[in-house]
CSV table of C-alpha atoms and ligand atoms in Angstrom, one decimal:
chain,number,residue,atom,x,y,z
A,1,UNK,CA,63.1,-110.1,-69.0
A,2,UNK,CA,64.2,-110.3,-65.2
A,3,UNK,CA,64.6,-107.3,-64.0
A,4,UNK,CA,68.0,-107.1,-61.8
A,5,UNK,CA,69.7,-108.3,-66.0
A,6,UNK,CA,68.7,-106.5,-67.2
A,7,UNK,CA,69.2,-103.2,-65.0
A,8,UNK,CA,73.0,-104.6,-65.5
A,9,UNK,CA,75.7,-103.1,-64.3
A,10,UNK,CA,75.6,-100.1,-66.8
A,11,UNK,CA,72.8,-98.4,-66.4
A,12,UNK,CA,72.7,-97.6,-62.8
A,13,UNK,CA,74.5,-99.4,-60.2
A,14,UNK,CA,73.0,-98.4,-56.9
A,15,UNK,CA,69.8,-98.6,-58.0
A,16,UNK,CA,70.3,-102.7,-59.3
A,17,UNK,CA,72.2,-103.0,-55.7
A,18,UNK,CA,69.0,-102.4,-53.4
A,19,UNK,CA,67.2,-104.1,-56.2
A,20,UNK,CA,69.4,-107.1,-55.3
A,21,UNK,CA,69.7,-106.9,-50.6
A,22,UNK,CA,65.8,-107.0,-51.8
A,23,UNK,CA,65.7,-110.1,-53.8
A,24,UNK,CA,68.5,-111.3,-50.9
A,25,UNK,CA,65.5,-110.5,-48.5
A,26,UNK,CA,62.7,-111.8,-49.8
A,27,UNK,CA,64.5,-114.9,-50.5
A,28,UNK,CA,65.7,-115.1,-46.9
A,29,UNK,CA,61.5,-114.6,-46.0
A,30,UNK,CA,60.8,-117.4,-47.8
A,31,UNK,CA,63.4,-119.7,-47.4
A,32,UNK,CA,61.6,-119.6,-43.8
A,33,UNK,CA,61.4,-123.5,-42.9
A,34,UNK,CA,57.4,-122.7,-42.6
A,35,UNK,CA,54.4,-122.9,-44.6
A,36,UNK,CA,53.0,-119.3,-43.8
A,37,UNK,CA,51.2,-118.8,-46.9
A,38,UNK,CA,51.9,-115.0,-48.7
A,39,UNK,CA,49.4,-112.6,-49.5
A,40,UNK,CA,50.4,-109.6,-52.2
A,41,UNK,CA,47.8,-106.7,-52.2
A,42,UNK,CA,47.6,-105.9,-56.1
A,43,UNK,CA,46.3,-103.4,-57.0
A,44,UNK,CA,47.3,-102.7,-60.6
A,45,UNK,CA,49.1,-100.1,-60.0
A,46,UNK,CA,53.2,-99.3,-60.5
A,47,UNK,CA,54.1,-100.1,-57.2
A,48,UNK,CA,52.3,-103.4,-56.3
A,49,UNK,CA,53.3,-104.8,-60.5
A,50,UNK,CA,56.8,-104.3,-59.5
A,51,UNK,CA,56.8,-106.0,-56.3
A,52,UNK,CA,54.3,-109.0,-57.4
A,53,UNK,CA,57.5,-108.9,-60.6
A,54,UNK,CA,60.1,-109.1,-57.8
A,55,UNK,CA,58.3,-111.5,-56.0
A,56,UNK,CA,58.0,-114.1,-59.2
A,57,UNK,CA,61.4,-113.0,-60.5
A,58,UNK,CA,62.5,-114.4,-56.8
A,59,UNK,CA,60.4,-117.4,-56.9
A,60,UNK,CA,61.7,-118.3,-60.7
A,61,UNK,CA,65.6,-118.0,-58.7
A,62,UNK,CA,65.0,-121.3,-55.9
A,63,UNK,CA,65.2,-124.8,-57.4
A,64,UNK,CA,60.8,-126.1,-58.0
A,65,UNK,CA,61.6,-128.6,-55.1
A,66,UNK,CA,62.3,-124.8,-53.3
A,67,UNK,CA,59.1,-123.1,-53.9
A,68,UNK,CA,57.0,-124.9,-51.2
A,69,UNK,CA,55.1,-121.3,-49.8
A,70,UNK,CA,51.8,-120.7,-51.9
A,71,UNK,CA,51.6,-116.4,-52.8
A,72,UNK,CA,48.8,-115.1,-53.5
A,73,UNK,CA,48.0,-112.4,-55.2
A,74,UNK,CA,45.7,-110.5,-53.9
A,75,UNK,CA,43.5,-107.8,-55.7
A,76,UNK,CA,39.6,-105.6,-54.6
A,77,UNK,CA,36.9,-105.0,-57.7
A,78,UNK,CA,34.6,-102.5,-55.4
A,79,UNK,CA,32.6,-103.3,-58.7
A,80,UNK,CA,32.3,-99.0,-59.3
A,81,UNK,CA,35.7,-99.6,-60.6
A,82,UNK,CA,37.6,-96.7,-63.1
A,83,UNK,CA,36.6,-98.0,-66.6
A,84,UNK,CA,39.7,-98.4,-67.4
A,85,UNK,CA,41.5,-99.4,-64.4
A,86,UNK,CA,39.5,-101.7,-63.8
A,87,UNK,CA,40.0,-103.0,-67.8
A,88,UNK,CA,43.7,-102.8,-67.2
A,89,UNK,CA,43.6,-104.3,-63.7
A,90,UNK,CA,41.7,-107.9,-65.4
A,91,UNK,CA,44.2,-107.9,-68.1
A,92,UNK,CA,46.7,-108.5,-65.9
A,93,UNK,CA,46.1,-110.8,-63.9
A,94,UNK,CA,44.5,-113.3,-66.3
A,95,UNK,CA,47.9,-112.8,-68.1
A,96,UNK,CA,49.4,-114.0,-64.4
A,97,UNK,CA,46.9,-116.6,-64.2
A,98,UNK,CA,47.7,-118.1,-67.7
A,99,UNK,CA,51.6,-118.0,-66.5
A,100,UNK,CA,51.8,-119.4,-63.1
A,101,UNK,CA,51.3,-122.9,-64.2
A,102,UNK,CA,54.0,-122.9,-67.3
A,103,UNK,CA,56.1,-121.4,-64.7
A,104,UNK,CA,55.4,-123.9,-61.9
A,105,UNK,CA,55.7,-121.3,-59.1
A,106,UNK,CA,53.2,-121.6,-56.2
A,107,UNK,CA,51.3,-118.4,-57.5
A,108,UNK,CA,47.3,-118.6,-56.6
A,109,UNK,CA,45.9,-115.3,-58.0
A,110,UNK,CA,42.2,-114.4,-56.8
A,111,UNK,CA,39.8,-111.2,-56.8
A,112,UNK,CA,38.2,-110.1,-53.7
A,113,UNK,CA,35.0,-107.7,-54.7
A,114,UNK,CA,32.3,-106.6,-51.7
A,115,UNK,CA,29.0,-108.6,-50.3
A,116,UNK,CA,26.0,-107.6,-52.3
A,117,UNK,CA,24.7,-105.5,-49.1
A,118,UNK,CA,27.5,-103.6,-49.1
A,119,UNK,CA,27.4,-102.8,-52.7
A,120,UNK,CA,27.9,-98.5,-53.6
A,121,UNK,CA,24.2,-99.3,-55.4
A,122,UNK,CA,23.1,-100.9,-53.3
A,123,UNK,CA,23.2,-98.9,-50.8
A,124,UNK,CA,23.8,-95.5,-53.0
A,125,UNK,CA,20.1,-96.1,-54.3
A,126,UNK,CA,18.5,-99.7,-51.9
A,127,UNK,CA,18.9,-97.4,-48.8
A,128,UNK,CA,19.5,-93.9,-49.6
A,129,UNK,CA,22.6,-93.3,-48.1
A,130,UNK,CA,24.1,-89.9,-49.8
A,131,UNK,CA,26.8,-90.2,-52.0
A,132,UNK,CA,29.7,-91.1,-50.3
A,133,UNK,CA,31.6,-87.6,-48.8
A,134,UNK,CA,34.4,-86.1,-46.2
A,135,UNK,CA,32.6,-86.6,-43.5
A,136,UNK,CA,29.6,-89.7,-44.1
A,137,UNK,CA,32.5,-91.8,-46.6
A,138,UNK,CA,31.0,-94.8,-45.7
A,139,UNK,CA,32.2,-97.4,-48.5
A,140,UNK,CA,35.6,-97.8,-48.0
A,141,UNK,CA,34.8,-99.8,-45.5
A,142,UNK,CA,32.6,-101.9,-46.7
A,143,UNK,CA,33.9,-101.6,-50.5
A,144,UNK,CA,37.7,-101.7,-49.5
A,145,UNK,CA,38.7,-102.9,-46.0
A,146,UNK,CA,35.9,-105.4,-45.3
A,147,UNK,CA,35.8,-107.7,-48.7
A,148,UNK,CA,40.2,-107.6,-48.3
A,149,UNK,CA,40.5,-108.4,-44.8
A,150,UNK,CA,38.3,-110.9,-45.1
A,151,UNK,CA,40.6,-112.8,-47.7
A,152,UNK,CA,42.7,-112.7,-45.2
A,153,UNK,CA,41.3,-113.9,-42.2
A,154,UNK,CA,40.4,-117.4,-44.2
A,155,UNK,CA,44.2,-118.0,-45.5
A,156,UNK,CA,45.2,-117.3,-41.2
A,157,UNK,CA,42.4,-119.5,-40.3
A,158,UNK,CA,43.4,-122.3,-43.1
A,159,UNK,CA,46.9,-121.2,-41.7
A,160,UNK,CA,47.8,-120.5,-38.6
A,161,UNK,CA,48.7,-117.2,-39.6
A,162,UNK,CA,49.5,-115.3,-43.5
A,163,UNK,CA,52.4,-112.8,-44.5
A,164,UNK,CA,50.8,-109.3,-46.3
A,165,UNK,CA,53.4,-108.2,-48.5
A,166,UNK,CA,52.6,-105.0,-50.0
A,167,UNK,CA,54.0,-102.3,-52.4
A,168,UNK,CA,53.4,-99.7,-50.0
A,169,UNK,CA,56.9,-96.8,-50.0
A,170,UNK,CA,58.2,-94.0,-47.7
A,171,UNK,CA,58.2,-91.5,-49.9
A,172,UNK,CA,54.8,-91.5,-52.0
A,173,UNK,CA,53.3,-89.1,-49.7
A,174,UNK,CA,53.7,-87.7,-46.3
A,175,UNK,CA,50.8,-89.6,-45.2
A,176,UNK,CA,52.0,-93.0,-46.7
A,177,UNK,CA,55.5,-92.2,-45.1
A,178,UNK,CA,53.7,-90.8,-41.5
A,179,UNK,CA,52.0,-94.6,-42.0
A,180,UNK,CA,54.5,-96.4,-42.6
A,181,UNK,CA,56.6,-94.8,-39.7
A,182,UNK,CA,54.1,-95.0,-37.1
A,183,UNK,CA,53.4,-99.3,-37.7
A,184,UNK,CA,57.6,-100.1,-37.8
A,185,UNK,CA,59.2,-102.5,-35.2
A,186,UNK,CA,63.1,-102.3,-36.3
A,187,UNK,CA,62.0,-106.2,-37.5
A,188,UNK,CA,62.0,-106.9,-41.5
A,189,UNK,CA,57.8,-108.3,-40.3
A,190,UNK,CA,55.1,-105.9,-39.0
A,191,UNK,CA,52.1,-106.9,-36.8
A,192,UNK,CA,49.0,-106.0,-39.0
A,193,UNK,CA,46.9,-103.2,-37.6
A,194,UNK,CA,44.2,-104.9,-36.5
A,195,UNK,CA,44.5,-108.6,-38.8
A,196,UNK,CA,45.4,-111.1,-35.3
A,197,UNK,CA,47.6,-112.9,-37.3
A,198,UNK,CA,48.8,-111.1,-40.2
A,199,UNK,CA,52.4,-109.8,-40.4
A,200,UNK,CA,53.3,-106.8,-42.9
A,201,UNK,CA,56.6,-106.8,-45.1
A,202,UNK,CA,57.1,-103.9,-47.4
A,203,UNK,CA,60.0,-104.9,-49.3
A,204,UNK,CA,60.6,-102.1,-51.9
A,205,UNK,CA,59.6,-99.6,-48.9
A,206,UNK,CA,62.7,-97.8,-50.2
A,207,UNK,CA,62.5,-97.0,-53.5
A,208,UNK,CA,61.6,-94.2,-54.8
A,209,UNK,CA,59.1,-92.9,-57.7
A,210,UNK,CA,62.0,-92.0,-59.7
A,211,UNK,CA,63.1,-96.4,-58.6
A,212,UNK,CA,60.2,-97.6,-60.2
A,213,UNK,CA,59.6,-96.4,-62.8
A,214,UNK,CA,63.6,-96.8,-64.0
A,215,UNK,CA,63.4,-100.3,-63.1
A,216,UNK,CA,59.7,-100.9,-64.4
A,217,UNK,CA,60.3,-99.0,-67.9
A,218,UNK,CA,64.1,-101.5,-68.0
A,219,UNK,CA,61.8,-104.9,-68.3
A,220,UNK,CA,59.2,-106.8,-68.8
A,221,UNK,CA,56.9,-108.8,-66.6
A,222,UNK,CA,57.6,-112.6,-66.3
A,223,UNK,CA,53.8,-112.9,-66.5
A,224,UNK,CA,53.8,-111.3,-70.4
A,225,UNK,CA,53.0,-108.2,-71.7
A,226,UNK,CA,54.9,-105.1,-71.1
A,227,UNK,CA,54.6,-102.3,-68.8
A,228,UNK,CA,53.2,-100.6,-71.4
A,229,UNK,CA,50.0,-99.9,-70.3
A,230,UNK,CA,51.4,-99.2,-66.6
A,231,UNK,CA,53.0,-95.8,-68.6
A,232,UNK,CA,50.2,-94.9,-71.1
A,233,UNK,CA,47.9,-95.5,-68.1
A,234,UNK,CA,50.0,-93.1,-65.9
A,235,UNK,CA,50.3,-91.2,-68.0
A,236,UNK,CA,47.1,-90.4,-69.3
A,237,UNK,CA,45.7,-90.5,-65.8
A,238,UNK,CA,48.4,-88.2,-64.6
A,239,UNK,CA,48.1,-89.7,-61.1
A,240,UNK,CA,48.9,-90.7,-57.6
A,241,UNK,CA,47.7,-95.2,-57.4
A,242,UNK,CA,44.7,-96.2,-54.8
A,243,UNK,CA,45.9,-98.3,-53.4
A,244,UNK,CA,44.6,-102.4,-52.0
A,245,UNK,CA,42.6,-100.8,-48.3
A,246,UNK,CA,43.4,-103.6,-46.1
A,247,UNK,CA,43.0,-101.1,-42.7
A,248,UNK,CA,42.0,-98.0,-41.8
A,249,UNK,CA,45.5,-95.9,-41.7
A,250,UNK,CA,45.6,-96.1,-45.1
A,251,UNK,CA,42.5,-94.8,-45.9
A,252,UNK,CA,42.4,-91.6,-45.5
A,253,UNK,CA,44.4,-92.1,-49.1
A,254,UNK,CA,41.0,-93.2,-50.5
A,255,UNK,CA,38.7,-90.8,-52.0
A,256,UNK,CA,41.9,-88.1,-52.0
A,257,UNK,CA,42.7,-85.8,-54.7
A,258,UNK,CA,46.7,-87.7,-54.0
A,259,UNK,CA,44.7,-91.1,-55.1
A,260,UNK,CA,43.4,-90.0,-58.3
A,261,UNK,CA,42.4,-94.3,-59.8
A,262,UNK,CA,39.5,-94.8,-57.4
A,263,UNK,CA,36.5,-95.3,-57.7
A,264,UNK,CA,34.1,-93.5,-60.8
A,265,UNK,CA,31.5,-92.7,-58.5
A,266,UNK,CA,34.0,-91.1,-55.9
A,267,UNK,CA,32.6,-88.6,-54.8
A,268,UNK,CA,34.4,-87.6,-51.5
A,269,UNK,CA,37.1,-85.8,-54.8
A,270,UNK,CA,35.6,-82.4,-56.0
A,271,UNK,CA,36.5,-83.0,-59.2
A,272,UNK,CA,36.9,-86.5,-60.7
A,273,UNK,CA,41.2,-85.7,-63.1
A,274,UNK,CA,42.5,-88.8,-63.4
A,275,UNK,CA,38.8,-89.7,-65.8
A,276,UNK,CA,38.8,-85.4,-66.9
A,277,UNK,CA,42.3,-86.5,-67.8
A,278,UNK,CA,41.4,-89.9,-69.6
A,279,UNK,CA,38.8,-87.9,-71.1
A,280,UNK,CA,41.3,-86.3,-72.1
A,281,UNK,CA,42.7,-88.3,-73.1
A,282,UNK,CA,40.2,-89.9,-75.6
A,283,UNK,CA,38.8,-92.2,-73.5
A,284,UNK,CA,34.7,-91.3,-74.8
A,285,UNK,CA,32.9,-93.6,-72.9
A,286,UNK,CA,34.5,-92.4,-69.5
A,287,UNK,CA,32.9,-88.9,-70.3
A,288,UNK,CA,29.2,-90.6,-69.4
A,289,UNK,CA,30.2,-91.6,-66.0
A,290,UNK,CA,32.4,-87.9,-65.3
A,291,UNK,CA,29.1,-86.0,-65.6
A,292,UNK,CA,26.6,-89.7,-63.9
A,293,UNK,CA,29.3,-88.6,-61.3
A,294,UNK,CA,29.3,-85.1,-60.7
A,295,UNK,CA,25.4,-85.4,-60.7
A,296,UNK,CA,25.8,-87.9,-58.0
A,297,UNK,CA,27.6,-85.9,-56.1
A,298,UNK,CA,25.0,-82.1,-56.9
A,299,UNK,CA,21.9,-84.5,-55.6
A,300,UNK,CA,23.5,-85.0,-52.5
A,301,UNK,CA,23.3,-81.3,-51.6
A,302,UNK,CA,19.7,-80.9,-52.7
A,303,UNK,CA,17.0,-81.0,-49.7
A,304,UNK,CA,14.3,-82.0,-51.8
A,305,UNK,CA,16.4,-85.4,-53.1
A,306,UNK,CA,17.0,-86.3,-49.2
A,307,UNK,CA,14.7,-86.9,-46.6
A,308,UNK,CA,14.1,-85.5,-43.3
A,309,UNK,CA,15.0,-88.1,-40.8
A,310,UNK,CA,17.0,-90.7,-40.5
A,311,UNK,CA,17.0,-94.3,-41.8
A,312,UNK,CA,16.4,-95.2,-37.8
A,313,UNK,CA,13.8,-92.6,-38.0
A,314,UNK,CA,15.0,-90.1,-36.3
A,315,UNK,CA,15.8,-86.3,-36.3
A,316,UNK,CA,20.1,-85.7,-36.4
A,317,UNK,CA,21.0,-82.2,-35.8
A,318,UNK,CA,24.4,-80.7,-35.2
A,319,UNK,CA,25.2,-77.9,-32.4
A,320,UNK,CA,24.3,-75.4,-34.4
A,321,UNK,CA,20.9,-76.9,-34.1
A,322,UNK,CA,21.0,-77.1,-37.6
A,323,UNK,CA,19.7,-80.8,-39.7
A,324,UNK,CA,20.8,-82.7,-41.1
A,325,UNK,CA,18.9,-84.9,-43.6
A,326,UNK,CA,18.8,-88.3,-44.0
A,327,UNK,CA,18.9,-90.5,-46.5
A,328,UNK,CA,17.8,-89.8,-50.6
A,329,UNK,CA,14.0,-90.1,-50.6
A,330,UNK,CA,12.6,-93.3,-52.8
A,331,UNK,CA,11.4,-91.0,-55.6
A,332,UNK,CA,15.2,-89.9,-55.7
A,333,UNK,CA,16.1,-93.5,-55.8
A,334,UNK,CA,13.8,-94.4,-58.2
A,335,UNK,CA,15.8,-91.7,-60.4
A,336,UNK,CA,18.6,-92.2,-59.5
A,337,UNK,CA,18.5,-95.9,-61.0
A,338,UNK,CA,16.9,-94.2,-64.2
A,339,UNK,CA,19.4,-92.7,-65.0
A,340,UNK,CA,22.1,-94.8,-64.1
A,341,UNK,CA,20.5,-97.7,-66.2
A,342,UNK,CA,20.5,-94.8,-69.2
A,343,UNK,CA,24.3,-94.1,-68.6
A,344,UNK,CA,24.9,-98.5,-68.9
A,345,UNK,CA,22.7,-98.3,-72.2
A,346,UNK,CA,25.1,-96.1,-73.8
A,347,UNK,CA,28.2,-97.0,-72.7
A,348,UNK,CA,27.7,-100.8,-73.3
A,349,UNK,CA,29.4,-102.1,-70.0
A,350,UNK,CA,28.0,-103.3,-67.2
A,351,UNK,CA,28.1,-100.7,-64.6
A,352,UNK,CA,25.1,-102.3,-61.7
A,353,UNK,CA,24.6,-106.4,-61.4
A,354,UNK,CA,21.0,-107.7,-61.7
A,355,UNK,CA,20.9,-109.1,-58.8
A,356,UNK,CA,22.3,-105.2,-57.2
A,357,UNK,CA,18.9,-104.4,-59.0
A,358,UNK,CA,17.2,-107.0,-57.2
A,359,UNK,CA,18.5,-106.7,-53.3
A,360,UNK,CA,18.6,-102.0,-54.4
A,361,UNK,CA,14.2,-103.3,-55.0
A,362,UNK,CA,13.2,-105.7,-51.4
A,363,UNK,CA,15.1,-102.8,-50.2
A,364,UNK,CA,12.7,-100.2,-51.2
A,365,UNK,CA,9.8,-102.6,-50.8
A,366,UNK,CA,10.4,-103.0,-47.2
A,367,UNK,CA,10.6,-99.1,-46.8
A,368,UNK,CA,7.5,-98.6,-48.1
A,369,UNK,CA,6.3,-101.4,-46.1
A,370,UNK,CA,8.0,-99.3,-43.5
A,371,UNK,CA,6.9,-96.0,-44.3
A,372,UNK,CA,3.5,-97.0,-44.7
A,373,UNK,CA,2.9,-99.4,-41.4
A,374,UNK,CA,0.9,-96.0,-39.3
A,375,UNK,CA,-1.4,-95.7,-42.5
A,376,UNK,CA,-2.0,-99.5,-41.9
B,1,SF4,S1,37.3,-93.9,-53.9
B,1,SF4,FE1,36.4,-92.9,-53.0
B,1,SF4,S2,34.0,-93.8,-54.0
B,1,SF4,FE2,35.6,-95.6,-53.9
B,1,SF4,S3,35.8,-96.2,-51.8
B,1,SF4,FE3,37.6,-94.6,-51.9
B,1,SF4,S4,36.2,-93.3,-51.4
B,1,SF4,FE4,34.6,-94.7,-51.5
């Protein structure tokens, strides 16, 4: 049922008015006399779910002939997403995909993924990159920023311009407020920080968390189903979402304690509180993943698992003359793959794809040949 119809007059007048104003603003922007597509950054979390719902409803209120501009709903899958979240995201995307044709709205659903060369396992097990940490967070750019920005660039090159709709909110966190304010120009659309031809539109920026929940709890998504699963997810994980990241200025929250819906392999956080909460809530298949993540974090600190030199053969010393170890040794990489395959067999869902294993083995062959060049 329509959000604003359901909230009606009696529930919360101010919130009802705010939602009406957001919808009116989106309608005005959408009816501008050009064909620039909208791209909704969709993470499956509460904020982007509400944003997508408001956009769907705005489109449904337009006459079919006015629904001219394409709206893309784009989610990114790092291929190491927390499985509980990944299942939820896939289910919602599938529902949306099935709904757009009967609803007669010009919406395209897409999921981006990192290229084979940039996946978590190809870099960690193949190249031996140490498990990501605050000082060496090599993953966000490769697994999140690049795939999404490539999608946006493709739309910009086809249409000349694109408008990225983000479900960010000023009150989400202090960090988010600073990032929102840094790029504001007092207009409805702001130029994207790093993507030429892309403008950013944040329709729900002024809503607070309570507004978001109140709205979601009292409405049903236009693509069918309910928001019950989303509420349960948040209740079980007790955390904030990992938003769609299109720029490094969005990235500080990625892999931080405030963003608990990240990759299950994330070793940037000290403890994966969200995964621990899921285990407690009865998601037993998360437990082996949590143990594996803890082990990945632990071996990063073990000198016997790391090479002395970096991949380019140089030694890396810091200011006080301390040697910073290089990648995982070939033996360590083999051990990580072996254990990962054991966990995969235990949980009975895919954790690493065959093409990643193939790419990893190719890198090992090259690394072995390089290491023994001098023996020949
Ligand atoms: S959630 Fe963690 S592992 Fe995933 S991209 Fe962010 S920092 Fe990297």
